[in-house]
Short mmCIF file of C-alpha atoms and ligand atoms in Angstrom, two decimals:
data_model
loop_
_atom_site.label_atom_id
_atom_site.label_comp_id
_atom_site.label_asym_id
_atom_site.label_seq_id
_atom_site.Cartn_x
_atom_site.Cartn_y
_atom_site.Cartn_z
CA UNK A 284 -1.94 24.27 -11.12
CA UNK A 285 1.67 22.81 -9.27
CA UNK A 286 4.21 25.04 -10.50
CA UNK A 287 6.28 22.97 -12.72
CA UNK A 288 9.77 22.04 -11.68
CA UNK A 289 12.84 23.53 -13.32
CA UNK A 290 14.37 20.95 -15.84
CA UNK A 291 18.30 20.19 -15.06
CA UNK A 292 20.60 18.64 -16.76
CA UNK A 293 18.76 14.94 -17.22
CA UNK A 294 20.29 11.79 -15.52
CA UNK A 295 21.44 10.38 -18.54
CA UNK A 296 23.80 13.42 -19.30
CA UNK A 297 25.09 13.19 -15.87
CA UNK A 298 25.70 9.58 -15.17
CA UNK A 299 27.59 9.73 -18.75
CA UNK A 300 29.47 12.92 -17.27
CA UNK A 301 30.62 11.63 -14.37
CA UNK A 302 32.09 8.15 -16.18
CA UNK A 303 33.89 11.01 -17.97
CA UNK A 304 35.12 12.64 -15.22
CA UNK A 305 36.31 9.09 -13.44
CA UNK A 306 37.93 8.23 -16.42
CA UNK A 307 39.68 11.65 -17.11
CA UNK A 308 40.98 11.55 -13.58
CA UNK A 309 41.81 7.88 -12.80
CA UNK A 310 43.82 8.58 -16.49
CA UNK A 311 45.26 11.80 -15.00
CA UNK A 312 46.77 9.76 -11.29
CA UNK A 313 48.06 7.02 -13.11
CA UNK A 314 49.77 9.22 -15.51
CA UNK A 315 51.31 11.63 -12.77
CA UNK A 316 52.43 8.10 -10.46
CA UNK A 317 53.75 6.79 -13.67
CA UNK A 318 55.64 9.54 -14.69
CA UNK A 319 57.10 10.76 -11.27
CA UNK A 320 57.92 6.74 -10.46
CA UNK A 321 59.68 6.06 -13.71
CA UNK A 322 62.14 9.16 -13.09
CA UNK A 323 62.70 8.16 -9.74
CA UNK A 324 63.59 4.43 -11.51
CA UNK A 325 65.64 6.08 -13.93
CA UNK A 326 67.92 8.03 -11.61
CA UNK A 327 68.00 5.38 -8.85
CA UNK A 328 69.26 3.27 -11.85
CA UNK A 329 72.12 5.96 -13.04
CA UNK A 330 73.05 6.10 -8.99
CA UNK A 331 73.11 2.22 -9.52
CA UNK A 332 75.50 2.73 -12.58
CA UNK A 333 77.79 5.48 -10.92
CA UNK A 334 78.33 2.61 -7.63
CA UNK A 335 79.19 0.20 -9.77
CA UNK A 336 76.23 -2.25 -8.87
CA UNK A 337 75.17 -2.90 -12.38
CA UNK A 338 75.97 -6.50 -12.98
CA UNK A 339 77.46 -6.09 -16.79
CA UNK A 340 78.89 -2.93 -16.06
CA UNK A 341 80.85 -4.14 -12.51
CA UNK A 342 82.17 -6.99 -14.19
CA UNK A 343 84.37 -4.90 -16.40
CA UNK A 344 88.14 -4.01 -14.92
CA UNK A 345 87.96 -0.99 -12.87
CA UNK A 346 89.05 1.51 -14.93
CA UNK A 347 86.76 0.41 -17.97
CA UNK A 348 83.95 0.39 -15.97
CA UNK A 349 84.97 4.32 -14.64
CA UNK A 350 85.78 5.25 -17.84
CA UNK A 351 82.45 3.45 -19.42
CA UNK A 352 80.51 5.78 -17.20
CA UNK A 353 82.16 9.04 -17.10
CA UNK A 354 81.39 8.60 -20.64
CA UNK A 355 78.09 8.28 -21.09
CA UNK A 356 76.97 9.11 -17.56
CA UNK A 357 75.85 12.40 -18.76
CA UNK A 358 75.04 13.25 -22.36
CA UNK A 359 74.08 9.60 -22.87
CA UNK A 360 71.55 8.89 -19.70
CA UNK A 361 70.14 12.19 -19.94
CA UNK A 362 69.45 11.88 -23.76
CA UNK A 363 68.03 8.57 -23.51
CA UNK A 364 65.84 9.52 -19.95
CA UNK A 365 64.36 11.82 -22.24
CA UNK A 366 63.63 9.91 -25.20
CA UNK A 367 62.36 7.61 -22.96
CA UNK A 368 60.32 9.63 -21.05
CA UNK A 369 58.93 11.01 -23.89
CA UNK A 370 57.55 7.64 -25.24
CA UNK A 371 56.07 7.09 -22.00
CA UNK A 372 54.30 10.17 -21.92
CA UNK A 373 52.99 9.67 -25.49
CA UNK A 374 51.81 6.35 -24.19
CA UNK A 375 50.18 6.82 -21.89
CA UNK A 376 48.17 9.85 -23.74
CA UNK A 377 47.32 7.49 -25.92
CA UNK A 378 45.69 4.96 -23.70
CA UNK A 379 44.36 7.93 -21.30
CA UNK A 380 42.60 8.84 -24.61
CA UNK A 381 41.35 5.77 -25.86
CA UNK A 382 40.25 4.74 -21.84
CA UNK A 383 37.93 8.15 -22.42
CA UNK A 384 36.49 7.41 -25.41
CA UNK A 385 35.68 3.58 -23.80
CA UNK A 386 34.92 5.20 -21.48
CA UNK A 387 32.52 7.46 -22.58
CA UNK A 388 30.43 4.88 -25.02
CA UNK A 389 30.51 2.44 -22.29
CA UNK A 390 28.98 5.70 -20.08
CA UNK A 391 26.28 6.44 -22.76
CA UNK A 392 25.12 2.62 -22.81
CA UNK A 393 25.59 1.35 -19.06
CA UNK A 394 23.62 5.43 -18.62
CA UNK A 395 21.01 4.48 -20.84
CA UNK A 396 20.55 1.34 -19.44
CA UNK A 397 19.98 3.23 -16.07
CA UNK A 398 17.55 5.89 -17.08
CA UNK A 399 15.42 4.41 -19.43
CA UNK A 400 13.24 2.12 -16.48
CA UNK A 401 13.13 5.86 -14.60
CA UNK A 402 11.97 7.70 -17.59
CA UNK A 403 9.45 5.08 -18.37
CA UNK A 404 8.09 5.61 -14.71
CA UNK A 405 8.37 9.42 -14.87
CA UNK A 406 6.05 8.87 -17.72
CA UNK A 407 3.52 6.09 -15.72
CA UNK A 408 3.74 8.86 -12.74
CA UNK A 409 2.40 11.25 -14.40
CA UNK A 410 -0.01 9.57 -16.48
CA UNK A 411 -1.52 8.80 -13.12
CA UNK A 412 -1.43 12.61 -12.23
CA UNK A 413 -3.38 13.21 -14.66
CA UNK A 414 -5.84 11.08 -13.93
CA UNK A 415 -5.43 8.11 -16.51
CA UNK A 416 -5.23 4.95 -13.51
CA UNK A 417 -4.65 2.47 -16.53
CA UNK A 418 -0.61 3.08 -16.34
CA UNK A 419 2.16 -0.45 -15.73
CA UNK A 420 5.67 -0.22 -16.07
CA UNK A 421 7.66 -3.00 -17.27
CA UNK A 422 10.12 -4.83 -14.98
CA UNK A 423 13.33 -3.74 -16.05
CA UNK A 424 17.13 -2.34 -14.41
CA UNK A 425 16.99 -5.19 -12.04
CA UNK A 426 17.62 -4.42 -8.47
CA UNK A 427 16.09 -1.24 -6.10
CA UNK A 428 14.72 0.38 -10.37
CA UNK A 429 12.66 -3.63 -10.58
CA UNK A 430 11.39 -2.56 -6.78
CA UNK A 431 10.52 0.76 -7.21
CA UNK A 432 8.44 -0.36 -10.86
CA UNK A 433 6.71 -3.57 -8.85
CA UNK A 434 5.62 -0.94 -5.89
CA UNK A 435 4.27 1.02 -8.51
CA UNK A 436 2.52 -1.30 -10.53
CA UNK A 437 0.91 -2.20 -7.06
CA UNK A 438 0.29 0.98 -6.15
CA UNK A 439 -1.89 1.27 -9.65
CA UNK A 440 -3.30 -1.30 -9.50
CA UNK A 441 -4.97 -0.24 -6.01
CA UNK A 442 -6.22 2.93 -7.29
CA UNK A 443 -8.38 1.21 -10.05
CA UNK A 444 -9.66 -1.26 -7.45
CA UNK A 445 -10.54 2.08 -5.39
CA UNK A 446 -11.59 4.06 -8.14
CA UNK A 447 -13.62 0.88 -8.82
CA UNK A 448 -15.38 0.62 -6.01
CA UNK A 449 -16.10 4.41 -5.60
CA UNK A 450 -17.80 4.46 -9.13
CA UNK A 451 -20.06 0.93 -8.34
CA UNK A 452 -20.97 2.66 -4.79
CA UNK A 453 -21.83 6.12 -6.48
CA UNK A 454 -24.06 3.94 -9.12
CA UNK A 455 -25.45 2.08 -5.69
CA UNK A 456 -26.39 5.27 -3.50
CA UNK A 457 -27.61 6.61 -6.67
CA UNK A 458 -29.98 3.88 -6.56
CA UNK A 459 -30.71 3.49 -3.35
CA UNK A 460 -31.60 7.01 -3.32
CA UNK A 461 -33.55 6.84 -6.44
CA UNK A 462 -36.23 4.43 -5.44
CA UNK A 463 -37.67 6.03 -1.88
CA UNK A 464 -37.72 9.92 -3.31
CA UNK A 465 -39.59 8.67 -6.40
CA UNK A 466 -42.41 6.90 -3.93
CA UNK A 467 -42.39 10.25 -1.66
CA UNK A 468 -42.55 12.38 -4.80
CA UNK A 469 -44.99 10.35 -7.13
CA UNK A 470 -47.99 9.49 -3.92
CA UNK A 471 -47.69 13.84 -2.85
CA UNK A 472 -48.14 14.57 -7.05
CA UNK A 473 -51.20 12.65 -6.94
CA UNK A 474 -51.97 14.41 -3.52
CA UNK A 475 -51.21 17.99 -4.46
CA UNK A 476 -53.23 17.32 -7.97
CA UNK A 477 -56.29 15.40 -5.76
CA UNK A 478 -56.41 11.78 -7.59
CA UNK A 479 -54.89 10.27 -3.60
CA UNK A 480 -57.32 11.29 -0.63
CA UNK A 481 -54.07 12.00 2.69
CA UNK A 482 -55.11 9.10 4.17
CA UNK A 483 -52.70 7.62 7.66
CA UNK A 484 -52.13 4.91 5.37
CA UNK A 485 -50.68 6.72 2.76
CA UNK A 486 -49.29 9.39 4.77
CA UNK A 487 -47.47 5.92 6.98
CA UNK A 488 -46.05 5.39 3.40
CA UNK A 489 -44.57 8.18 2.79
CA UNK A 490 -42.92 8.40 6.20
CA UNK A 491 -41.47 4.87 5.91
CA UNK A 492 -39.19 5.81 2.99
CA UNK A 493 -38.39 9.41 4.70
CA UNK A 494 -37.26 6.82 6.84
CA UNK A 495 -35.65 4.46 5.20
CA UNK A 496 -33.62 7.87 3.33
CA UNK A 497 -33.05 9.03 6.92
CA UNK A 498 -31.38 5.98 7.85
CA UNK A 499 -29.22 6.03 4.30
CA UNK A 500 -28.08 8.77 4.64
CA UNK A 501 -26.80 8.10 8.50
CA UNK A 502 -24.94 4.49 7.13
CA UNK A 503 -23.23 6.30 4.17
CA UNK A 504 -22.10 9.53 6.82
CA UNK A 505 -21.23 6.76 9.33
CA UNK A 506 -19.61 4.78 6.46
CA UNK A 507 -17.28 8.05 5.16
CA UNK A 508 -16.42 8.65 8.86
CA UNK A 509 -15.25 5.29 9.18
CA UNK A 510 -13.42 5.26 6.03
CA UNK A 511 -11.68 8.43 6.34
CA UNK A 512 -10.88 7.49 10.14
CA UNK A 513 -12.39 10.06 11.66
CA UNK A 514 -15.26 8.43 13.49
CA UNK A 515 -14.20 9.63 17.00
CA UNK A 516 -15.30 6.41 19.61
CA UNK A 517 -15.87 7.19 23.27
CA UNK A 518 -14.93 4.16 24.66
CA UNK A 519 -15.57 2.89 28.20
CA UNK A 520 -14.69 -0.78 29.62
CA UNK A 521 -18.22 -2.15 28.66
CA UNK A 522 -19.58 -5.17 29.43
CA UNK A 523 -20.61 -6.75 26.11
CA UNK A 524 -24.01 -9.16 27.58
CA UNK A 525 -25.52 -6.52 29.24
CA UNK A 526 -25.19 -4.16 26.20
CA UNK A 527 -26.45 -7.38 24.07
CA UNK A 528 -29.29 -7.33 26.82
CA UNK A 529 -30.32 -4.42 25.91
CA UNK A 530 -30.24 -4.31 22.55
CA UNK A 531 -32.82 -7.16 23.02
CA UNK A 532 -35.30 -5.08 24.85
CA UNK A 533 -35.20 -2.42 22.70
CA UNK A 534 -36.21 -4.92 19.89
CA UNK A 535 -38.13 -6.80 22.25
CA UNK A 536 -41.65 -5.89 20.34
CA UNK A 537 -40.12 -6.28 16.81
CA UNK A 538 -39.13 -9.46 17.58
CA UNK A 539 -42.15 -10.59 19.33
CA UNK A 540 -43.92 -9.41 16.31
CA UNK A 541 -41.37 -12.31 14.24
CA UNK A 542 -42.41 -14.55 17.06
CA UNK A 543 -38.60 -15.75 17.65
CA UNK A 544 -37.06 -16.13 20.71
CA UNK A 545 -33.46 -14.56 21.27
CA UNK A 546 -31.52 -16.33 24.31
CA UNK A 547 -28.10 -14.49 25.42
CA UNK A 548 -25.57 -15.97 27.13
CA UNK A 549 -21.85 -15.11 28.37
CA UNK A 550 -19.36 -17.33 29.11
CA UNK A 551 -15.71 -15.72 30.78
CA UNK A 552 -14.98 -11.81 31.19
CA UNK A 553 -16.95 -10.16 28.49
CA UNK A 554 -16.06 -6.73 28.78
CA UNK A 555 -13.87 -4.66 26.88
CA UNK A 556 -13.28 -1.60 26.27
CA UNK A 557 -15.70 0.03 23.40
CA UNK A 558 -18.04 2.93 22.53
CA UNK A 559 -21.16 1.17 23.60
CA UNK A 560 -23.35 3.04 21.07
CA UNK A 561 -21.26 1.84 17.83
CA UNK A 562 -21.67 -1.61 19.97
CA UNK A 563 -25.62 -1.55 20.18
CA UNK A 564 -25.47 -0.35 16.18
CA UNK A 565 -22.84 -3.46 15.47
CA UNK A 566 -25.47 -5.90 18.12
CA UNK A 567 -28.98 -4.54 16.33
CA UNK A 568 -27.84 -4.61 13.00
CA UNK A 569 -26.85 -8.40 13.36
CA UNK A 570 -30.13 -9.06 15.67
CA UNK A 571 -32.03 -7.09 13.32
CA UNK A 572 -31.21 -9.79 10.10
CA UNK A 573 -30.33 -12.48 12.20
CA UNK A 574 -34.57 -12.29 13.33
CA UNK A 575 -35.63 -11.07 10.10
CA UNK A 576 -34.49 -14.94 7.79
CA UNK A 577 -35.60 -16.90 10.86
CA UNK A 578 -38.63 -18.32 10.50
CA UNK A 579 -41.45 -17.75 13.16
CA UNK A 580 -41.30 -19.83 16.16
CA UNK A 581 -37.08 -20.05 15.44
CA UNK A 582 -34.25 -18.82 17.46
CA UNK A 583 -32.06 -16.74 17.44
CA UNK A 584 -28.84 -16.82 19.64
CA UNK A 585 -26.13 -14.52 20.78
CA UNK A 586 -23.30 -15.69 22.43
CA UNK A 587 -20.46 -13.20 24.47
CA UNK A 588 -17.29 -15.54 25.55
CA UNK A 589 -13.52 -14.40 26.29
CA UNK A 590 -11.19 -15.87 24.07
CA UNK A 591 -7.77 -15.73 23.50
CA UNK A 592 -5.72 -13.68 20.36
CA UNK A 593 -2.77 -12.27 19.96
CA UNK A 594 -1.54 -13.07 23.15
CA UNK A 595 -4.12 -11.29 24.85
CA UNK A 596 -7.63 -11.47 26.24
CA UNK A 597 -10.01 -10.41 23.94
CA UNK A 598 -14.28 -10.80 23.43
CA UNK A 599 -15.79 -12.73 21.27
CA UNK A 600 -19.63 -12.13 20.09
CA UNK A 601 -21.75 -14.56 18.13
CA UNK A 602 -25.23 -14.33 16.67
CA UNK A 603 -26.27 -17.40 15.71
CA UNK A 604 -30.26 -17.69 13.28
CA UNK A 605 -32.11 -20.67 11.69
CA UNK A 606 -32.31 -18.57 8.78
CA UNK A 607 -32.27 -20.32 4.83
CA UNK A 608 -27.63 -19.46 6.20
CA UNK A 609 -25.32 -17.67 3.39
CA UNK A 610 -24.73 -19.29 -0.17
CA UNK A 611 -20.35 -19.70 0.85
CA UNK A 612 -19.97 -17.55 -2.26
CA UNK A 613 -21.16 -14.89 -0.61
CA UNK A 614 -20.37 -15.09 2.40
CA UNK A 615 -17.84 -12.43 1.94
CA UNK A 616 -20.11 -10.05 0.04
CA UNK A 617 -22.32 -9.72 2.21
CA UNK A 618 -20.45 -7.20 3.72
CA UNK A 619 -20.30 -5.06 0.78
CA UNK A 620 -21.80 -1.56 0.88
CA UNK A 621 -25.86 -2.23 -0.63
CA UNK A 622 -25.26 -5.65 -1.33
CA UNK A 623 -28.07 -8.06 -0.50
CA UNK A 624 -28.35 -11.88 -2.19
CA UNK A 625 -31.67 -11.15 -3.40
CA UNK A 626 -30.38 -10.35 -7.02
CA UNK A 627 -33.88 -8.32 -7.71
CA UNK A 628 -32.41 -5.83 -4.74
CA UNK A 629 -35.71 -6.20 -3.38
CA UNK A 630 -36.89 -3.95 -0.30
CA UNK A 631 -39.36 -6.79 0.23
CA UNK A 632 -36.96 -8.71 2.86
CA UNK A 633 -36.44 -5.08 4.37
CA UNK A 634 -33.32 -2.92 4.34
CA UNK A 635 -31.13 -1.45 1.38
CA UNK A 636 -27.86 -3.64 2.45
CA UNK A 637 -25.72 -0.66 4.51
CA UNK A 638 -26.36 -3.05 7.57
CA UNK A 639 -23.67 -5.30 6.85
CA UNK A 640 -21.10 -2.23 5.24
CA UNK A 641 -22.28 -0.49 9.11
CA UNK A 642 -20.94 -3.52 10.98
CA UNK A 643 -17.80 -4.26 9.71
CA UNK A 644 -16.44 -1.06 9.83
CA UNK A 645 -17.92 -0.26 13.54
CA UNK A 646 -15.90 -3.39 14.54
CA UNK A 647 -12.58 -2.47 11.87
CA UNK A 648 -12.37 0.98 13.52
CA UNK A 649 -12.56 -0.75 16.86
CA UNK A 650 -9.23 -2.71 15.94
CA UNK A 651 -11.54 -6.07 15.82
CA UNK A 652 -12.61 -8.08 12.44
CA UNK A 653 -16.27 -9.64 12.14
CA UNK A 654 -16.89 -13.04 9.54
CA UNK A 655 -19.61 -14.95 8.54
CA UNK A 656 -20.47 -18.29 8.30
CA UNK A 657 -22.51 -21.00 8.37
CA UNK A 658 -23.57 -23.32 10.87
CA UNK A 659 -23.47 -26.98 9.93
CA UNK A 660 -26.71 -27.50 11.26
CA UNK A 661 -28.06 -24.83 8.68
CA UNK A 662 -28.42 -20.80 9.67
CA UNK A 663 -25.89 -18.35 9.74
CA UNK A 664 -23.03 -17.64 12.07
CA UNK A 665 -21.99 -14.24 12.51
CA UNK A 666 -18.73 -13.72 14.87
CA UNK A 667 -17.43 -10.41 15.56
CA UNK A 668 -13.94 -10.28 17.69
CA UNK A 669 -12.89 -7.64 19.73
CA UNK A 670 -10.10 -6.56 21.54
CA UNK A 671 -10.85 -6.41 25.16
CA UNK A 672 -8.61 -3.11 25.46
CA UNK A 673 -7.49 -0.74 23.33
CA UNK A 674 -4.29 -0.57 23.13
CA UNK A 675 -4.36 -3.66 22.23
CA UNK A 676 -6.20 -2.67 19.47
CA UNK A 677 -3.97 -3.45 16.00
CA UNK A 678 -5.83 -0.67 14.85
CA UNK A 679 -6.04 -1.97 10.82
CA UNK A 680 -8.90 -2.02 8.70
CA UNK A 681 -8.64 -4.73 5.89
CA UNK A 682 -11.24 -3.51 2.83
N1 ATP B 233 -28.90 -13.37 8.75
C1 ATP B 233 -29.04 -14.32 7.28
N2 ATP B 233 -29.44 -15.13 6.88
C2 ATP B 233 -29.05 -14.58 5.66
N3 ATP B 233 -28.73 -13.76 5.00
C3 ATP B 233 -28.44 -13.06 5.34
C4 ATP B 233 -28.28 -12.52 6.94
N4 ATP B 233 -27.58 -11.32 7.50
C5 ATP B 233 -27.68 -10.49 5.86
N5 ATP B 233 -27.88 -11.22 5.36
C6 ATP B 233 -27.48 -11.52 3.31
O1 ATP B 233 -26.68 -10.04 3.13
C7 ATP B 233 -27.68 -9.23 2.58
C8 ATP B 233 -26.81 -7.82 3.64
O2 ATP B 233 -27.03 -7.51 4.67
P1 ATP B 233 -27.44 -5.53 5.18
O3 ATP B 233 -27.45 -5.98 6.74
O4 ATP B 233 -25.85 -5.84 5.23
O5 ATP B 233 -28.36 -5.18 3.82
P2 ATP B 233 -29.36 -5.56 4.36
O6 ATP B 233 -30.14 -6.28 6.18
O7 ATP B 233 -30.37 -6.27 3.36
O8 ATP B 233 -30.93 -4.01 5.02
P3 ATP B 233 -30.09 -3.39 6.08
O9 ATP B 233 -29.80 -3.48 7.29
O10 ATP B 233 -29.33 -1.77 5.38
O11 ATP B 233 -31.56 -2.72 6.39
C9 ATP B 233 -28.58 -9.47 2.93
O12 ATP B 233 -29.61 -8.83 2.10
C10 ATP B 233 -28.80 -10.59 3.21
O13 ATP B 233 -28.96 -11.06 1.83
MG1 MG B 234 -29.18 -5.62 7.50
#
C-alpha cells in the first residue's frame, strides 16, 4: 500500500493567502511612498513660500510678505502639515483595509473557481487508481485546466476500451481452450472406461486437438510478447520473394491437397531488413487462409514489389485469392484475435481465428502495416507493407 502523502494546506487556502499578502504588500508600499512623497512635497512648498515663489504671497508687498511668512511659517505650517499627514494616513489605512477585505473576498471566490476543477480531477484520478474506470470530469476552468481535464477523459476512455478488449480476449481464450480440452478429456475418459478403443483414428483426433491447443498457446504467447514490445527480432537483409517461395514449398503438399496453384512474382528490389522466421510466419498465415478459401482449381497470387513510401524504400507483399472475399464491414475486424467470419465459430473451416491477429502484430513490430481489401473481380487481397531498412521503421503500433 502506497504511503499516503502528507496533507498540506489546500490550494484554495494557499491562493487566498497569496491574494491577501499581495493586497497587504501593495497597501504598505503605496502608504510608505505616499507618506514620503507627501512630506517632501510639503517641505518643498514651505521652501517656495519662503523664497516668495508662491504667486498669491509673491504678489504682496515685500514687507507684508516677509512678515506673513515669518508669522505663519513655523507654527501654522508645521501644525497643518501634521494634521494633513494624520488625515492622509487615516484615509490610507481605511483604503488599505477596504482593499484587503475586497482582496480576501475576491481571493476566496477566485481560489474556489480555480481549485474546484482540480479537486474534481483529484477525485476522478483517485477513483481510477481504485479501479473505477467509469470516471469523467467536466471541462471547466478554461485554459490549461480544461486541457488537463480533456486529457484525463481521453485517458479514462482508452483505459475503459483496453479493459473491455482484455475481458473479451480472456473470454475468447477460455472458450477456445475449453473445446479441444473437452474433446480430449471426453475421449480419454471413454477409453479409460473401456467404452472406446484407442484406434489410430481416435489417436489422430486427439493429436489434432492437442496440436490445436499447442498452436493456440504459441499464438497467445506471441501476441502478448508483441503487445508488451518484448518480441525480439533478429533482423537481417532478406529477399522477400525467395522467402515467399520457400514458404510455398514448405506448404506444397497441403496446397496440392486443396488443388490450388500458387504463383509468386517479384518487382524491383525486394530485399528488406526483417526477421525471416517471423516474416515466414506472416506469409504462411496469409497463404494458409488464401488457399483454404480458394475453391479447387483456383489460383493464389503472391506479389512482392518495391514501393516508395514516407520518403524511403518500402516493400509491399500482396496475397490475392479467388475465394468469396470478405464483407466490407469485416475488413478490419478479421485482424482481431479469435475473430472468424463464421458466426457459429465452428472449426469446420479450420483455425482458431488467431492467424491474422498474429500477422498484424508481427508486421507492426517490424514497423509496417497490413490491410485487407476485396478485389474488384472477386476474392480478397491482403496487403503487407514493410520499411526496407530497420532505421526507417516508425515503431508505431495502432491497436
Ligand atoms: N482469404 C480470406 N478470404 C476470406 N475470408 C478470410 C480470408 N482470410 C481470413 N478470412 C476471415 O477472417 C477470419 C480470421 O482469419 P484468421 O486467419 O485470423 O483465423 P482463422 O484462419 O479462422 O484461424 P487460424 O488462422 O488461427 O488458424 C477467418 O475465420 C475468415 O472468416
Ligand atoms: Mg488463418
